[in-house]
Short mmCIF file of C-alpha atoms in Angstrom, two decimals:
data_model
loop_
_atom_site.label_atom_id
_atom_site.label_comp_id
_atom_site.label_asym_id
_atom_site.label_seq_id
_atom_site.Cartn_x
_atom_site.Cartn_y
_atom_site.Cartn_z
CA UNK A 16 311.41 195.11 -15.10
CA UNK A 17 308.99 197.72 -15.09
CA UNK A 18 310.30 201.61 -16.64
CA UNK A 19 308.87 204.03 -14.02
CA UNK A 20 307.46 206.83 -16.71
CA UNK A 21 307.77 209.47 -14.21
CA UNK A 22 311.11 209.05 -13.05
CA UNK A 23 312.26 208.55 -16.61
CA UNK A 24 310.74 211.82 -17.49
CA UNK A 25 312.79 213.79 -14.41
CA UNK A 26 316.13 212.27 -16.36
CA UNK A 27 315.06 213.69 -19.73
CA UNK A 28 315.11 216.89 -19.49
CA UNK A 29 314.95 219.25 -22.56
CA UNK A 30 315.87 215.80 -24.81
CA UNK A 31 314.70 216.53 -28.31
CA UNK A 32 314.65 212.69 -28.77
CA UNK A 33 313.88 209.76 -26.26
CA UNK A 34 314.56 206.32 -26.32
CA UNK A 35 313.53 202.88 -24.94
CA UNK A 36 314.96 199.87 -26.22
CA UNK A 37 311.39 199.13 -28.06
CA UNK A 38 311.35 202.94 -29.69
CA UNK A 39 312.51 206.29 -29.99
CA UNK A 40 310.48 209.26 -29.62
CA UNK A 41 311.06 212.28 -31.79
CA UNK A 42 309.67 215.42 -30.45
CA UNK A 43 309.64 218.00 -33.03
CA UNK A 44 306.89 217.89 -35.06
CA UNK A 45 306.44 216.44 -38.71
CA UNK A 46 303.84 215.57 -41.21
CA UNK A 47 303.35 211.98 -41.55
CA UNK A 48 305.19 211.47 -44.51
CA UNK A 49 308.05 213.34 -43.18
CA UNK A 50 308.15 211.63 -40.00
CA UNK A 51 307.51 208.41 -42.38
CA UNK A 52 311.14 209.58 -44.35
CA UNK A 53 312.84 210.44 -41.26
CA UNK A 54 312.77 206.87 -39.66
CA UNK A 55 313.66 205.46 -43.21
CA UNK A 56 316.08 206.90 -43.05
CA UNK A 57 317.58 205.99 -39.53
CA UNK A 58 320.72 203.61 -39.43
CA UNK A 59 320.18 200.98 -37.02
CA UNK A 60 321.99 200.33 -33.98
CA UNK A 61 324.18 197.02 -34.89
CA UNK A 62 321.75 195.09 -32.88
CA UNK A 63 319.26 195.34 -35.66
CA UNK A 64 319.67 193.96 -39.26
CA UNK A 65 316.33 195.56 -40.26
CA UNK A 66 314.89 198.53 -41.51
CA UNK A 67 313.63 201.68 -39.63
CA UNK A 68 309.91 202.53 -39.61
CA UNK A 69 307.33 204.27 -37.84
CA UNK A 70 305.95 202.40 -34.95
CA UNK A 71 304.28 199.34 -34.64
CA UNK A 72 301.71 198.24 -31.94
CA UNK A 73 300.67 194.82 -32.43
CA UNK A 74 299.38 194.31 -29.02
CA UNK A 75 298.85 195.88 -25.40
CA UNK A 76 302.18 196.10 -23.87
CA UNK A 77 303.85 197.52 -26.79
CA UNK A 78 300.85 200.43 -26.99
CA UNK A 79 301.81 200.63 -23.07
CA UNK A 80 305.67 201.63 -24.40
CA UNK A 81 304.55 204.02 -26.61
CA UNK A 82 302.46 205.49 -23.50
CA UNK A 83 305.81 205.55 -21.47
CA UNK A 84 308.11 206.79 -24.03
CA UNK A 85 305.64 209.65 -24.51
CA UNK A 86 305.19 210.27 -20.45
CA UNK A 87 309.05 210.81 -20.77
CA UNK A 88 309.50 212.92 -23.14
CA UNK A 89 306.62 215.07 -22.16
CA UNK A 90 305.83 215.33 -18.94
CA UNK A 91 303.59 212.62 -17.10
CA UNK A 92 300.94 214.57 -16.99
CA UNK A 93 298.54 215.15 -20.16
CA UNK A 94 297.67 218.72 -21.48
CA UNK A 95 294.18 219.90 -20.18
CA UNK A 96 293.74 220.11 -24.22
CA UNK A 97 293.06 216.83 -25.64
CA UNK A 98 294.84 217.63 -28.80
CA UNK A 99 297.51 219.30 -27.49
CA UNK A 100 300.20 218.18 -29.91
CA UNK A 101 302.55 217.16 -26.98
CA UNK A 102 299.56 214.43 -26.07
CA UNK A 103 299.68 212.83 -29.15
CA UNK A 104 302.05 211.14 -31.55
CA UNK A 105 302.12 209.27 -35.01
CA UNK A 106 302.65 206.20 -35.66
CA UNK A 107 302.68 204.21 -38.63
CA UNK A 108 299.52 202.84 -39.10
CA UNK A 109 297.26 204.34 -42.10
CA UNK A 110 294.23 203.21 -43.82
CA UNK A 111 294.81 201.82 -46.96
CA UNK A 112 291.28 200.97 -48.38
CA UNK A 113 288.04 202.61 -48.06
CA UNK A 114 289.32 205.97 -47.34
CA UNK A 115 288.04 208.39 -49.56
CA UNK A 116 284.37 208.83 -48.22
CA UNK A 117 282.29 209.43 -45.50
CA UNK A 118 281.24 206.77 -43.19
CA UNK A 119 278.23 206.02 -42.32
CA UNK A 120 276.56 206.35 -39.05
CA UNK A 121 276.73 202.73 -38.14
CA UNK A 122 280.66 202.52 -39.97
CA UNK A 123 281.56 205.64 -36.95
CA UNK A 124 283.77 204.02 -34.73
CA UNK A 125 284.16 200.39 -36.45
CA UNK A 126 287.82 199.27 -36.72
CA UNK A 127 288.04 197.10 -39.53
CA UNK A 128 291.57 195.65 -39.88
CA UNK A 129 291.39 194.96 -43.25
CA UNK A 130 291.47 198.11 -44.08
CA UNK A 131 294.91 199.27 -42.61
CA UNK A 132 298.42 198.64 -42.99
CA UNK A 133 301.75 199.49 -41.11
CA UNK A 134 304.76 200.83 -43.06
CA UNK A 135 305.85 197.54 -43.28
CA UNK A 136 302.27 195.96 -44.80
CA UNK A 137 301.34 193.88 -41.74
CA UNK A 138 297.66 194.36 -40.47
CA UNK A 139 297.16 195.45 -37.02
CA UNK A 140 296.70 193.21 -34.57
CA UNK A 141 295.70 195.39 -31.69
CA UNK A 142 293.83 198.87 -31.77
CA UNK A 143 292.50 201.17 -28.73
CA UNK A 144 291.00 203.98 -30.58
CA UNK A 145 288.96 206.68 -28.86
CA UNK A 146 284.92 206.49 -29.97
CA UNK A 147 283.63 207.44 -32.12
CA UNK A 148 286.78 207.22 -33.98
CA UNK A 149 288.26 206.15 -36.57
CA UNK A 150 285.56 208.71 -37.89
CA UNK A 151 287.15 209.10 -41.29
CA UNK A 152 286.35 212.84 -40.97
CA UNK A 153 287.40 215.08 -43.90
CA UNK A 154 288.47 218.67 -44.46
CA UNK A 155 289.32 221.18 -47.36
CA UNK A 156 288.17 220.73 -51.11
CA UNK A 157 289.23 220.03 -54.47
CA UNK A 158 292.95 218.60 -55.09
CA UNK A 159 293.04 219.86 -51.00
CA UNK A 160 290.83 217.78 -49.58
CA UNK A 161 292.40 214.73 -47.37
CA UNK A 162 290.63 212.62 -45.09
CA UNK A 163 291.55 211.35 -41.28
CA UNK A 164 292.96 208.16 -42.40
CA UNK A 165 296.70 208.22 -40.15
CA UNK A 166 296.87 207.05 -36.38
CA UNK A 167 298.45 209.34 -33.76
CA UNK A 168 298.48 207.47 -30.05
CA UNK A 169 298.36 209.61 -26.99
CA UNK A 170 300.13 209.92 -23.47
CA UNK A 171 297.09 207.56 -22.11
CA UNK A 172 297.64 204.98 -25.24
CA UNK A 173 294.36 205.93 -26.70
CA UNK A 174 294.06 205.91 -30.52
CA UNK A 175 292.50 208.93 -32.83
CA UNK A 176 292.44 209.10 -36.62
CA UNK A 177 294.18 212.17 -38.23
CA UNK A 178 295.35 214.23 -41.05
CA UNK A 179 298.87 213.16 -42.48
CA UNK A 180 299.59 216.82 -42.55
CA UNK A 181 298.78 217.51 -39.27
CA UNK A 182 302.37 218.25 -37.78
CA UNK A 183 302.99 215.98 -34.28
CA UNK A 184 306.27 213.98 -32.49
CA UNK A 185 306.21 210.77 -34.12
CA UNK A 186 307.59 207.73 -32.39
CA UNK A 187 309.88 204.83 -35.00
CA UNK A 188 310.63 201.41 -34.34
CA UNK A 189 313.96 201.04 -32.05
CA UNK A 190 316.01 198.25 -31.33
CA UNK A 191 318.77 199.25 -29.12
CA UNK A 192 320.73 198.62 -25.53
CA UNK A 193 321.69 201.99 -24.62
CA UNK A 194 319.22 205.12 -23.56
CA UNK A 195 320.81 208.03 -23.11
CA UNK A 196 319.61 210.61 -20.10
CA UNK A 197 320.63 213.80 -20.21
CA UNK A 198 319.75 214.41 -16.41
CA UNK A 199 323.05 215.40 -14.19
CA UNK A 200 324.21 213.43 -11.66
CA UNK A 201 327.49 211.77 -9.65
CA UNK A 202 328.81 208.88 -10.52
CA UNK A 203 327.96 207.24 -6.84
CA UNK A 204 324.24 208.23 -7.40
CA UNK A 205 323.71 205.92 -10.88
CA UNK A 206 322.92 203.16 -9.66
CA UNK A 207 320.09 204.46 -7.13
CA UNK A 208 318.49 206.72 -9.30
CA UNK A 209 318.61 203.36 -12.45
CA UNK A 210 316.72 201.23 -9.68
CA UNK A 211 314.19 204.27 -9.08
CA UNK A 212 312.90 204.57 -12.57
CA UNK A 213 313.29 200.34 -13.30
CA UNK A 214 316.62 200.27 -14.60
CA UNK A 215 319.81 199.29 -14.43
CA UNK A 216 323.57 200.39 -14.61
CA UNK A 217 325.04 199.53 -17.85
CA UNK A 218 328.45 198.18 -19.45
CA UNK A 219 329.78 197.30 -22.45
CA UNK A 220 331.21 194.22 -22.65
CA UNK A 221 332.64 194.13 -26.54
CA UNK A 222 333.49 196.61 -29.29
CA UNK A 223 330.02 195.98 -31.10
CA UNK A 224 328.46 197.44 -27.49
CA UNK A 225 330.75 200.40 -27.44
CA UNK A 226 329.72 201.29 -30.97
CA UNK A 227 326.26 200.96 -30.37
CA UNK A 228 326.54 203.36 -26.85
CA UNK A 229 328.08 206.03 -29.75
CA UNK A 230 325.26 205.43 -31.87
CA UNK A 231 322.87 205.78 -28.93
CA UNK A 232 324.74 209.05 -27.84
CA UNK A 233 324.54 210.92 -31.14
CA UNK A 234 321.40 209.79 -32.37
CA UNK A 235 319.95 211.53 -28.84
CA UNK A 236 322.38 214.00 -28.31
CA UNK A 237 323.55 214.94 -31.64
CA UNK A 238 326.83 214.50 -33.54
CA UNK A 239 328.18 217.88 -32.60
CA UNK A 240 331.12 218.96 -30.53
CA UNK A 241 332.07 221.68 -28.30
CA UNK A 242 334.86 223.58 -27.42
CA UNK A 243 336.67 223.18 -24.66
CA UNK A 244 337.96 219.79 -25.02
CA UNK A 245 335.90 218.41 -21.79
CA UNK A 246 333.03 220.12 -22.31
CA UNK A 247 329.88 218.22 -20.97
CA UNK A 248 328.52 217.78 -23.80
CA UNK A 249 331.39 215.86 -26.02
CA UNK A 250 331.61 213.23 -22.82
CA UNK A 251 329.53 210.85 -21.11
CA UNK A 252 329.92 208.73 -17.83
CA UNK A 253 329.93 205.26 -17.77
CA UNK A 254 329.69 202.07 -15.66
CA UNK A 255 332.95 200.76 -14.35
CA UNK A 256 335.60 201.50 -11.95
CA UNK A 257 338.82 199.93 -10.97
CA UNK A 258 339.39 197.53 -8.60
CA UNK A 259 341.72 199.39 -5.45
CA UNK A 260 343.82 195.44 -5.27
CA UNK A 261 344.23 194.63 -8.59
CA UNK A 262 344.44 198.03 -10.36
CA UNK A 263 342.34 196.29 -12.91
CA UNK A 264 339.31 197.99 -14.71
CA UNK A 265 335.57 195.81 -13.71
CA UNK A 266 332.09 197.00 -13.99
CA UNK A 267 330.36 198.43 -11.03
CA UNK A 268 329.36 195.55 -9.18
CA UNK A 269 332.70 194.15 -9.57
CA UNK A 270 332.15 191.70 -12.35
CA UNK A 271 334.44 191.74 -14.81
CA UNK A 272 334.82 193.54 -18.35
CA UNK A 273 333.81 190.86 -21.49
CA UNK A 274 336.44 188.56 -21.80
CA UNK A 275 338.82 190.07 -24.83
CA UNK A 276 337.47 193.18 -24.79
CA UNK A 277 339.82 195.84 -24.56
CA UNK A 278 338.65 199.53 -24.72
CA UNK A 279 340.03 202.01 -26.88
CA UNK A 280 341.90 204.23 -24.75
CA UNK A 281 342.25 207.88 -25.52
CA UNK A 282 345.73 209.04 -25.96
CA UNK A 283 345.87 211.48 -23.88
CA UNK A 284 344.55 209.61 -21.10
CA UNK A 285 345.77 206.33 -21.26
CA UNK A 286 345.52 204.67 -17.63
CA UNK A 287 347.70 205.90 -15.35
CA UNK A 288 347.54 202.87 -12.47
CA UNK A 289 346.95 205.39 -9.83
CA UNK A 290 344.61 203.51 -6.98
CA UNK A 291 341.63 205.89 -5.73
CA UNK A 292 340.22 205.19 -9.52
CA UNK A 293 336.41 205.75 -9.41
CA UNK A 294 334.08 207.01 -12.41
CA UNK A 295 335.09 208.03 -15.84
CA UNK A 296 333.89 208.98 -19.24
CA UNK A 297 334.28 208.46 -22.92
CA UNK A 298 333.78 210.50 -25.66
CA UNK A 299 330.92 210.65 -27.85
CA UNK A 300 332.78 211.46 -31.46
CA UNK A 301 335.42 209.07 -31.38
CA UNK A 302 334.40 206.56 -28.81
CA UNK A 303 337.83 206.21 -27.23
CA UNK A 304 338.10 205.87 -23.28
CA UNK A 305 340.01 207.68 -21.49
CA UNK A 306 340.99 207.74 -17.58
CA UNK A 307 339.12 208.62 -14.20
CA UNK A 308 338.51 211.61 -12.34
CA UNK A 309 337.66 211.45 -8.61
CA UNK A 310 333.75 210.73 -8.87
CA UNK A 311 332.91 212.50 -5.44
CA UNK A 312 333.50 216.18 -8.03
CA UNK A 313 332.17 214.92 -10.64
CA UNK A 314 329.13 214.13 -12.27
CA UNK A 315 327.63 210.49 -13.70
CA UNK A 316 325.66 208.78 -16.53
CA UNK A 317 322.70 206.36 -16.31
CA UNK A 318 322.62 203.26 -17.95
CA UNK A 319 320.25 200.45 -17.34
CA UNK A 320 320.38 196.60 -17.63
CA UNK A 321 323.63 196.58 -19.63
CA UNK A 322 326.72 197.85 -18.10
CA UNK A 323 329.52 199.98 -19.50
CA UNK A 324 333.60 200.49 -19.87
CA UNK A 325 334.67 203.03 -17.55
CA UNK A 326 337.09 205.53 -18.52
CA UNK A 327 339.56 207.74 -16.21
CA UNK A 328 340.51 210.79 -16.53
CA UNK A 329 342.69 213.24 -14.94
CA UNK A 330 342.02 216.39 -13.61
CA UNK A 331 342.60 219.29 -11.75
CA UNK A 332 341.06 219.34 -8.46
CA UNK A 333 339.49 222.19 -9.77
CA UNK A 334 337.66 221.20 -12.42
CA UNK A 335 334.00 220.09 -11.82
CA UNK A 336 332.06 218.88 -15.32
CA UNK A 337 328.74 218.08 -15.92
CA UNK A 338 328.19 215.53 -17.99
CA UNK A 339 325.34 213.91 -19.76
CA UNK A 340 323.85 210.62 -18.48
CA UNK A 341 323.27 206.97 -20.21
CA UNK A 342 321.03 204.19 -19.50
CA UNK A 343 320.83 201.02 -21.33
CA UNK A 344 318.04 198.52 -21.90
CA UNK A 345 317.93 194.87 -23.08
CA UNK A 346 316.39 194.84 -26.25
CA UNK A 347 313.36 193.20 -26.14
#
């Protein structure tokens, strides 16, 4: 399935981080050794045992990720400046050897491999940098003087050698199901606007997937909360409804929840068997569920490929939320 950059960028509005199930995009701007610290010190979605870096691109399609994550998160279009910092982005590729002098007219533009290392010490595979670079250009003097020997990657996936204190987004390695979109939208309009930008509606099928859609939610949203109780941002839609025969809770398309799994109910809003059961939420703090308001007043979440517990909740007729939206991916 194809992610349809453009669309994805219309449901990330304002998002100071974006995600993809390959990486997340940090937009605020950082050195490269603070960018470098900052995905160190990311804890991993339970999908990954491994350790959190600064991005990898071993080879074409990943580069072509980094080209959509960075189309979402910052418009599809790039800057009419070519180093506009919201065209470019580190990742973790540095030279290692050879990197404290001037090239040589014949060295301008020559990619030697052996000469550069990701975070993690493996040697690129792949590069797509922008002649005449790497140019190993140099500024200041003295104890100040530092040479271009860090890779930033750009909205058309071309490659430049920079400045580790140059400040830029920075994109880290990612390994997760759930994307969250912080675009509004009704419950009944998911699924369509999922397909639109190549996704899918989500669900969670066991505890370990409702963690990770927390994890997802405040690592992109934040671990904050707001007052009132049902503000929009402490709450998120999900995938699921409940079946108008059975009373029983199923994802969207009417397959049923993982066998076991049994959400954590909020206890306020434990489920109350009423029949015209719809949408519903859960909370981003606590990840409990709790039950269904009427979906035709209220607003949805995105998730893609995985599907989600849906939580009820209810309401005044009177009260009309917005609430952030989720997608999910299957990690690749």
């Amino acid at each position: 399935m194809i992610i349809q950059a453009q669309k994805l960028a219309h449901l990330t509005p304002d998002q100071s981080v974006v995600s993809t199930c390959r990486y997340i995009l940090f937009k605020d701007k950082a050195s490269f050794r603070e960018a470098e610290q900052i995905c160190e010190n990311l804890s991993w979605p339970i999908t990954h045992r491994g350790k959190a870096e600064l991005a990898t691109i071993q080879n074409e399609d990943e580069n072509n990720a980094i080209k959509t994550i960075l189309r979402a998160g910052f418009g599809f279009h790039t800057s009419n400046k070519h180093f506009h910092t919201d065209n470019w982005a580190f990742i973790g590729l540095s030279k290692r050897t050879n990197n404290t002098r001037p090239l040589e007219e014949e060295e301008m533009g020559v990619f030697n491999p052996d000469d550069w290392y990701y975070q993690d010490k493996q040697k690129p595979q792949f590069s797509n940098f922008v002649y005449p670079n790497p140019d190993q250009a140099t500024r200041g003097r003295g104890r100040r003087k530092e040479w271009q020997n860090f890779v930033a990657v750009n909205k058309k996936g071309l490659w430049d050698d920079t400045f580790s204190t140059r400040r830029l987004p920075f994109v880290c390695q990612y390994c997760g199901k759930y994307v969250i979109m912080s675009a509004h939208a009704r419950w009944d309009q998911v699924h369509s606007l999922c397909q639109s930008a190549g996704l899918q509606f989500a669900t969670v099928n066991s505890q370990e997937e409702n963690d990770e859609l927390w994890y997802a939610a405040n690592r992109t949203l934040s671990e904050n909360t707001y007052k009132p109780r049902f503000n929009d941002s402490n709450w998120l839609w999900i995938g699921e409804k409940q079946n108008n025969v059975t009373l029983e809770w199923e994802h969207y398309d009417g397959t049923p929840l993982g066998k076991g799994f049994q959400p954590q109910w909020d206890f306020k809003n434990q489920p109350d068997g009423m029949t015209n059961r719809r949408g519903g939420f859960m909370i981003r703090i606590k990840t409990t569920h709790c039950d269904f308001v009427n979906f035709d007043d209220s607003p949805s979440l995105l998730m893609a490929i995985l599907y989600a517990v849906q939580l009820q909740l209810n309401l005044p007729n009177t009260f009309n939320p917005i609430y952030h939206s989720i997608i999910s991916f299957n990690p690749v």
